[in-house]
Amino acid sequence: RCMAGRGAAIRAALSRVAAQSGSLTIVDATIEDCVGRDSGAVHTSGVDLVVNGTAFTGCRAGVSGGAVRADGNGKVAVTAGVFKSNDAGGAGGAFAAFGGSVTVSQTRFEGNSAGQSGGAVAAESVASLVLQGVVMTLNSAKDAGGAVAVLGGGSVTDTGVDPRVDVLGSTISNNTAARGGAIAEVCDPGSTLPASVAPPPPPVGDEQDAVNFD
């Protein structure tokens, strides 16, 4: 078991005196039972992150990103992964991104939970979020987005561009939240996300989803 304030297993940040770019690659790893005060197992700041063929199980963050948290303007690519039974006290039970661009493909999110929004994934002030061939099931959030929450970044004033959200060939089912059982947009009033990612209705108890996005 690993414990730390930020990124209990791996912490990668771009130094102010280093080059203008950096990257972290994780391949074919199993990361379990990591507990962090601010973030769970992996926390990056301002670097590109590539995660391939890796399983995160039973990790917990006191704030955001139960398994993985990515801050800054880096690019994040997650492929052929498994996120199971991770938890965050805030946003993103399994994964949280604050800025940058995120692509997740051929990855399973199961049984993750968030104390606020994004039971599996929370993306705030990102330029783009692409989910392709993912399976999201039995995830939960106490507030918005049982599977996915798109937070902030909904106007030009936040990120310089309107966020692009694409959900392709994915199955999102049996997730729960007070608002938006599958995907919730919690952005500024001036946001312009696709019609397929609609703002959640006012809460009326818990909602369950059964949605297949193509």
mmCIF file of C-alpha atoms in Angstrom:
data_model
loop_
_atom_site.group_PDB
_atom_site.id
_atom_site.type_symbol
_atom_site.label_atom_id
_atom_site.label_comp_id
_atom_site.label_asym_id
_atom_site.label_seq_id
_atom_site.Cartn_x
_atom_site.Cartn_y
_atom_site.Cartn_z
ATOM 1 C CA ARG A 1 0.000 0.000 0.000
ATOM 2 C CA CYS A 2 1.287 3.474 -0.890
ATOM 3 C CA MET A 3 0.366 6.769 0.750
ATOM 4 C CA ALA A 4 1.267 10.404 0.037
ATOM 5 C CA GLY A 5 -0.167 13.886 -0.206
ATOM 6 C CA ARG A 6 -0.183 13.948 -4.003
ATOM 7 C CA GLY A 7 0.267 10.949 -6.273
ATOM 8 C CA ALA A 8 0.867 8.183 -3.767
ATOM 9 C CA ALA A 9 2.558 5.961 -6.383
ATOM 10 C CA ILE A 10 3.857 8.449 -8.990
ATOM 11 C CA ARG A 11 4.169 12.246 -8.987
ATOM 12 C CA ALA A 12 5.421 14.020 -12.126
ATOM 13 C CA ALA A 13 5.575 17.801 -12.458
ATOM 14 C CA LEU A 14 7.283 20.101 -14.921
ATOM 15 C CA SER A 15 10.025 22.053 -13.176
ATOM 16 C CA ARG A 16 10.075 25.795 -13.682
ATOM 17 C CA VAL A 17 13.744 25.584 -14.574
ATOM 18 C CA ALA A 18 13.409 22.556 -16.833
ATOM 19 C CA ALA A 19 12.544 22.340 -20.496
ATOM 20 C CA GLN A 20 9.183 23.539 -21.703
ATOM 21 C CA SER A 21 7.794 20.010 -22.062
ATOM 22 C CA GLY A 22 7.892 16.688 -20.274
ATOM 23 C CA SER A 23 6.134 13.354 -20.311
ATOM 24 C CA LEU A 24 5.297 10.314 -18.208
ATOM 25 C CA THR A 25 4.518 6.872 -19.668
ATOM 26 C CA ILE A 26 3.042 3.960 -17.689
ATOM 27 C CA VAL A 27 2.783 0.601 -19.490
ATOM 28 C CA ASP A 28 1.442 -2.792 -18.379
ATOM 29 C CA ALA A 29 1.340 -1.931 -14.682
ATOM 30 C CA THR A 30 -0.940 -2.910 -11.810
ATOM 31 C CA ILE A 31 -1.448 -0.160 -9.233
ATOM 32 C CA GLU A 32 -3.533 -0.960 -6.164
ATOM 33 C CA ASP A 33 -4.599 0.483 -2.816
ATOM 34 C CA CYS A 34 -2.868 3.857 -3.138
ATOM 35 C CA VAL A 35 -4.169 6.653 -0.911
ATOM 36 C CA GLY A 36 -3.425 10.354 -1.365
ATOM 37 C CA ARG A 37 -4.594 13.467 0.389
ATOM 38 C CA ASP A 38 -5.125 15.546 -2.763
ATOM 39 C CA SER A 39 -4.905 12.876 -5.476
ATOM 40 C CA GLY A 40 -4.722 9.092 -5.580
ATOM 41 C CA ALA A 41 -2.093 6.932 -7.272
ATOM 42 C CA VAL A 42 -0.755 9.166 -10.069
ATOM 43 C CA HIS A 43 -0.610 12.971 -10.193
ATOM 44 C CA THR A 44 0.891 14.933 -13.083
ATOM 45 C CA SER A 45 1.260 18.681 -13.516
ATOM 46 C CA GLY A 46 2.019 20.246 -16.879
ATOM 47 C CA VAL A 47 3.387 17.081 -18.520
ATOM 48 C CA ASP A 48 1.997 14.706 -21.137
ATOM 49 C CA LEU A 49 0.713 11.425 -19.711
ATOM 50 C CA VAL A 50 0.441 8.090 -21.537
ATOM 51 C CA VAL A 51 -1.122 5.112 -19.745
ATOM 52 C CA ASN A 52 -1.322 1.814 -21.641
ATOM 53 C CA GLY A 53 -2.517 -1.591 -20.445
ATOM 54 C CA THR A 54 -2.606 -0.566 -16.792
ATOM 55 C CA ALA A 55 -5.070 -1.453 -14.022
ATOM 56 C CA PHE A 56 -5.893 0.833 -11.109
ATOM 57 C CA THR A 57 -7.818 -0.819 -8.277
ATOM 58 C CA GLY A 58 -8.903 0.373 -4.849
ATOM 59 C CA CYS A 59 -7.140 3.738 -4.948
ATOM 60 C CA ARG A 60 -8.464 6.764 -3.096
ATOM 61 C CA ALA A 61 -8.031 10.545 -3.185
ATOM 62 C CA GLY A 62 -9.196 12.881 -0.470
ATOM 63 C CA VAL A 63 -9.920 15.524 -3.115
ATOM 64 C CA SER A 64 -9.924 14.649 -6.852
ATOM 65 C CA GLY A 65 -8.773 11.817 -9.096
ATOM 66 C CA GLY A 66 -9.078 8.617 -7.090
ATOM 67 C CA ALA A 67 -6.556 6.827 -9.313
ATOM 68 C CA VAL A 68 -5.183 9.489 -11.677
ATOM 69 C CA ARG A 69 -5.159 13.283 -11.649
ATOM 70 C CA ALA A 70 -3.713 15.384 -14.485
ATOM 71 C CA ASP A 71 -3.270 19.139 -14.060
ATOM 72 C CA GLY A 72 -2.177 21.732 -16.605
ATOM 73 C CA ASN A 73 -2.108 21.852 -20.375
ATOM 74 C CA GLY A 74 -0.579 18.453 -21.110
ATOM 75 C CA LYS A 75 -2.062 15.763 -23.342
ATOM 76 C CA VAL A 76 -3.436 12.640 -21.671
ATOM 77 C CA ALA A 77 -3.912 9.317 -23.499
ATOM 78 C CA VAL A 78 -5.263 6.257 -21.683
ATOM 79 C CA THR A 79 -5.547 3.003 -23.649
ATOM 80 C CA ALA A 80 -6.604 -0.564 -22.762
ATOM 81 C CA GLY A 81 -6.869 0.175 -19.065
ATOM 82 C CA VAL A 82 -9.057 -0.869 -16.144
ATOM 83 C CA PHE A 83 -10.214 1.449 -13.359
ATOM 84 C CA LYS A 84 -12.095 -0.463 -10.681
ATOM 85 C CA SER A 85 -13.346 0.436 -7.192
ATOM 86 C CA ASN A 86 -11.487 3.738 -6.938
ATOM 87 C CA ASP A 87 -12.864 6.676 -4.956
ATOM 88 C CA ALA A 88 -12.434 10.435 -4.618
ATOM 89 C CA GLY A 89 -13.860 12.717 -1.977
ATOM 90 C CA GLY A 90 -14.322 15.427 -4.599
ATOM 91 C CA ALA A 91 -14.453 15.007 -8.392
ATOM 92 C CA GLY A 92 -13.392 12.107 -10.590
ATOM 93 C CA GLY A 93 -13.705 8.842 -8.722
ATOM 94 C CA ALA A 94 -11.199 7.179 -11.050
ATOM 95 C CA PHE A 95 -9.742 9.988 -13.150
ATOM 96 C CA ALA A 96 -9.723 13.784 -13.026
ATOM 97 C CA ALA A 97 -8.258 16.247 -15.515
ATOM 98 C CA PHE A 98 -7.905 19.980 -14.973
ATOM 99 C CA GLY A 99 -6.912 21.518 -18.300
ATOM 100 C CA GLY A 100 -5.253 20.014 -21.346
ATOM 101 C CA SER A 101 -6.779 17.419 -23.657
ATOM 102 C CA VAL A 102 -7.839 13.878 -22.766
ATOM 103 C CA THR A 103 -8.352 10.755 -24.896
ATOM 104 C CA VAL A 104 -9.483 7.491 -23.315
ATOM 105 C CA SER A 105 -9.896 4.388 -25.484
ATOM 106 C CA GLN A 106 -10.686 0.694 -24.979
ATOM 107 C CA THR A 107 -10.816 1.162 -21.208
ATOM 108 C CA ARG A 108 -13.212 -0.099 -18.540
ATOM 109 C CA PHE A 109 -14.444 1.932 -15.566
ATOM 110 C CA GLU A 110 -16.353 -0.110 -13.006
ATOM 111 C CA GLY A 111 -17.539 0.579 -9.481
ATOM 112 C CA ASN A 112 -15.789 3.927 -9.022
ATOM 113 C CA SER A 113 -17.320 6.690 -6.893
ATOM 114 C CA ALA A 114 -17.001 10.423 -6.282
ATOM 115 C CA GLY A 115 -18.181 12.493 -3.357
ATOM 116 C CA GLN A 116 -19.057 15.321 -5.734
ATOM 117 C CA SER A 117 -19.121 14.937 -9.543
ATOM 118 C CA GLY A 118 -17.862 12.441 -12.119
ATOM 119 C CA GLY A 119 -18.150 8.974 -10.619
ATOM 120 C CA ALA A 120 -15.595 7.657 -13.124
ATOM 121 C CA VAL A 121 -14.224 10.715 -14.953
ATOM 122 C CA ALA A 122 -14.239 14.440 -14.232
ATOM 123 C CA ALA A 123 -12.880 16.911 -16.791
ATOM 124 C CA GLU A 124 -12.619 20.570 -15.874
ATOM 125 C CA SER A 125 -11.518 23.391 -18.197
ATOM 126 C CA VAL A 126 -10.261 20.931 -20.807
ATOM 127 C CA ALA A 127 -9.924 21.718 -24.495
ATOM 128 C CA SER A 128 -11.236 18.270 -25.473
ATOM 129 C CA LEU A 129 -12.438 14.989 -24.017
ATOM 130 C CA VAL A 130 -12.654 11.888 -26.241
ATOM 131 C CA LEU A 131 -14.059 8.579 -24.993
ATOM 132 C CA GLN A 132 -13.754 5.840 -27.593
ATOM 133 C CA GLY A 133 -14.684 2.204 -27.073
ATOM 134 C CA VAL A 134 -14.968 2.609 -23.308
ATOM 135 C CA VAL A 135 -17.241 0.729 -20.918
ATOM 136 C CA MET A 136 -18.545 2.570 -17.866
ATOM 137 C CA THR A 137 -20.753 0.692 -15.434
ATOM 138 C CA LEU A 138 -21.775 0.813 -11.769
ATOM 139 C CA ASN A 139 -20.051 4.129 -11.137
ATOM 140 C CA SER A 140 -21.661 6.749 -8.889
ATOM 141 C CA ALA A 141 -21.454 10.404 -7.920
ATOM 142 C CA LYS A 142 -23.269 12.157 -5.115
ATOM 143 C CA ASP A 143 -23.830 15.259 -7.246
ATOM 144 C CA ALA A 144 -23.545 15.277 -11.052
ATOM 145 C CA GLY A 145 -22.407 12.780 -13.661
ATOM 146 C CA GLY A 146 -22.611 9.199 -12.485
ATOM 147 C CA ALA A 147 -20.066 8.224 -15.138
ATOM 148 C CA VAL A 148 -18.693 11.518 -16.503
ATOM 149 C CA ALA A 149 -18.839 15.159 -15.441
ATOM 150 C CA VAL A 150 -17.655 18.005 -17.665
ATOM 151 C CA LEU A 151 -16.983 20.919 -15.343
ATOM 152 C CA GLY A 152 -16.223 24.524 -16.199
ATOM 153 C CA GLY A 153 -14.332 25.450 -19.313
ATOM 154 C CA GLY A 154 -17.619 26.019 -21.051
ATOM 155 C CA SER A 155 -16.808 29.377 -22.539
ATOM 156 C CA VAL A 156 -14.021 31.105 -24.420
ATOM 157 C CA THR A 157 -13.119 33.072 -21.299
ATOM 158 C CA ASP A 158 -12.150 29.878 -19.466
ATOM 159 C CA THR A 159 -9.923 27.982 -21.889
ATOM 160 C CA GLY A 160 -9.648 30.081 -25.018
ATOM 161 C CA VAL A 161 -11.647 27.442 -26.901
ATOM 162 C CA ASP A 162 -14.973 25.742 -26.429
ATOM 163 C CA PRO A 163 -14.420 22.208 -25.099
ATOM 164 C CA ARG A 164 -15.064 19.370 -27.518
ATOM 165 C CA VAL A 165 -16.634 16.217 -26.086
ATOM 166 C CA ASP A 166 -16.806 13.052 -28.224
ATOM 167 C CA VAL A 167 -18.227 9.730 -27.028
ATOM 168 C CA LEU A 168 -17.698 7.066 -29.694
ATOM 169 C CA GLY A 169 -18.613 3.391 -29.717
ATOM 170 C CA SER A 170 -18.920 3.284 -25.949
ATOM 171 C CA THR A 171 -21.306 1.662 -23.486
ATOM 172 C CA ILE A 172 -22.360 3.670 -20.433
ATOM 173 C CA SER A 173 -24.861 1.826 -18.239
ATOM 174 C CA ASN A 174 -26.090 1.462 -14.667
ATOM 175 C CA ASN A 175 -24.335 4.515 -13.296
ATOM 176 C CA THR A 176 -26.036 6.759 -10.732
ATOM 177 C CA ALA A 177 -25.978 10.385 -9.634
ATOM 178 C CA ALA A 178 -28.303 13.037 -8.266
ATOM 179 C CA ARG A 179 -28.022 14.815 -11.637
ATOM 180 C CA GLY A 180 -27.149 13.155 -14.928
ATOM 181 C CA GLY A 181 -26.782 9.434 -14.403
ATOM 182 C CA ALA A 182 -24.529 9.002 -17.459
ATOM 183 C CA ILE A 183 -22.909 12.318 -18.435
ATOM 184 C CA ALA A 184 -23.462 15.716 -16.854
ATOM 185 C CA GLU A 185 -22.384 19.072 -18.223
ATOM 186 C CA VAL A 186 -21.819 21.524 -15.404
ATOM 187 C CA CYS A 187 -20.413 24.419 -17.408
ATOM 188 C CA ASP A 188 -20.903 28.133 -17.715
ATOM 189 C CA PRO A 189 -24.230 29.376 -19.164
ATOM 190 C CA GLY A 190 -22.405 30.336 -22.370
ATOM 191 C CA SER A 191 -21.089 26.847 -23.027
ATOM 192 C CA THR A 192 -21.541 25.157 -26.382
ATOM 193 C CA LEU A 193 -21.162 21.405 -25.954
ATOM 194 C CA PRO A 194 -22.807 18.951 -28.360
ATOM 195 C CA ALA A 195 -26.507 18.286 -27.943
ATOM 196 C CA SER A 196 -25.672 14.689 -26.983
ATOM 197 C CA VAL A 197 -24.077 16.011 -23.790
ATOM 198 C CA ALA A 198 -26.967 17.955 -22.372
ATOM 199 C CA PRO A 199 -27.052 19.833 -19.072
ATOM 200 C CA PRO A 200 -28.631 17.648 -16.396
ATOM 201 C CA PRO A 201 -32.188 18.345 -15.246
ATOM 202 C CA PRO A 202 -32.932 19.510 -11.707
ATOM 203 C CA PRO A 203 -32.306 16.673 -9.245
ATOM 204 C CA VAL A 204 -35.241 14.420 -8.483
ATOM 205 C CA GLY A 205 -33.703 11.644 -6.429
ATOM 206 C CA ASP A 206 -30.988 9.459 -7.917
ATOM 207 C CA GLU A 207 -30.918 8.822 -11.650
ATOM 208 C CA GLN A 208 -29.819 5.671 -13.431
ATOM 209 C CA ASP A 209 -28.668 5.549 -17.009
ATOM 210 C CA ALA A 210 -28.796 2.989 -19.743
ATOM 211 C CA VAL A 211 -27.127 4.663 -22.682
ATOM 212 C CA ASN A 212 -25.013 3.501 -25.590
ATOM 213 C CA PHE A 213 -23.243 6.354 -27.390
ATOM 214 C CA ASP A 214 -22.045 5.760 -30.951
#
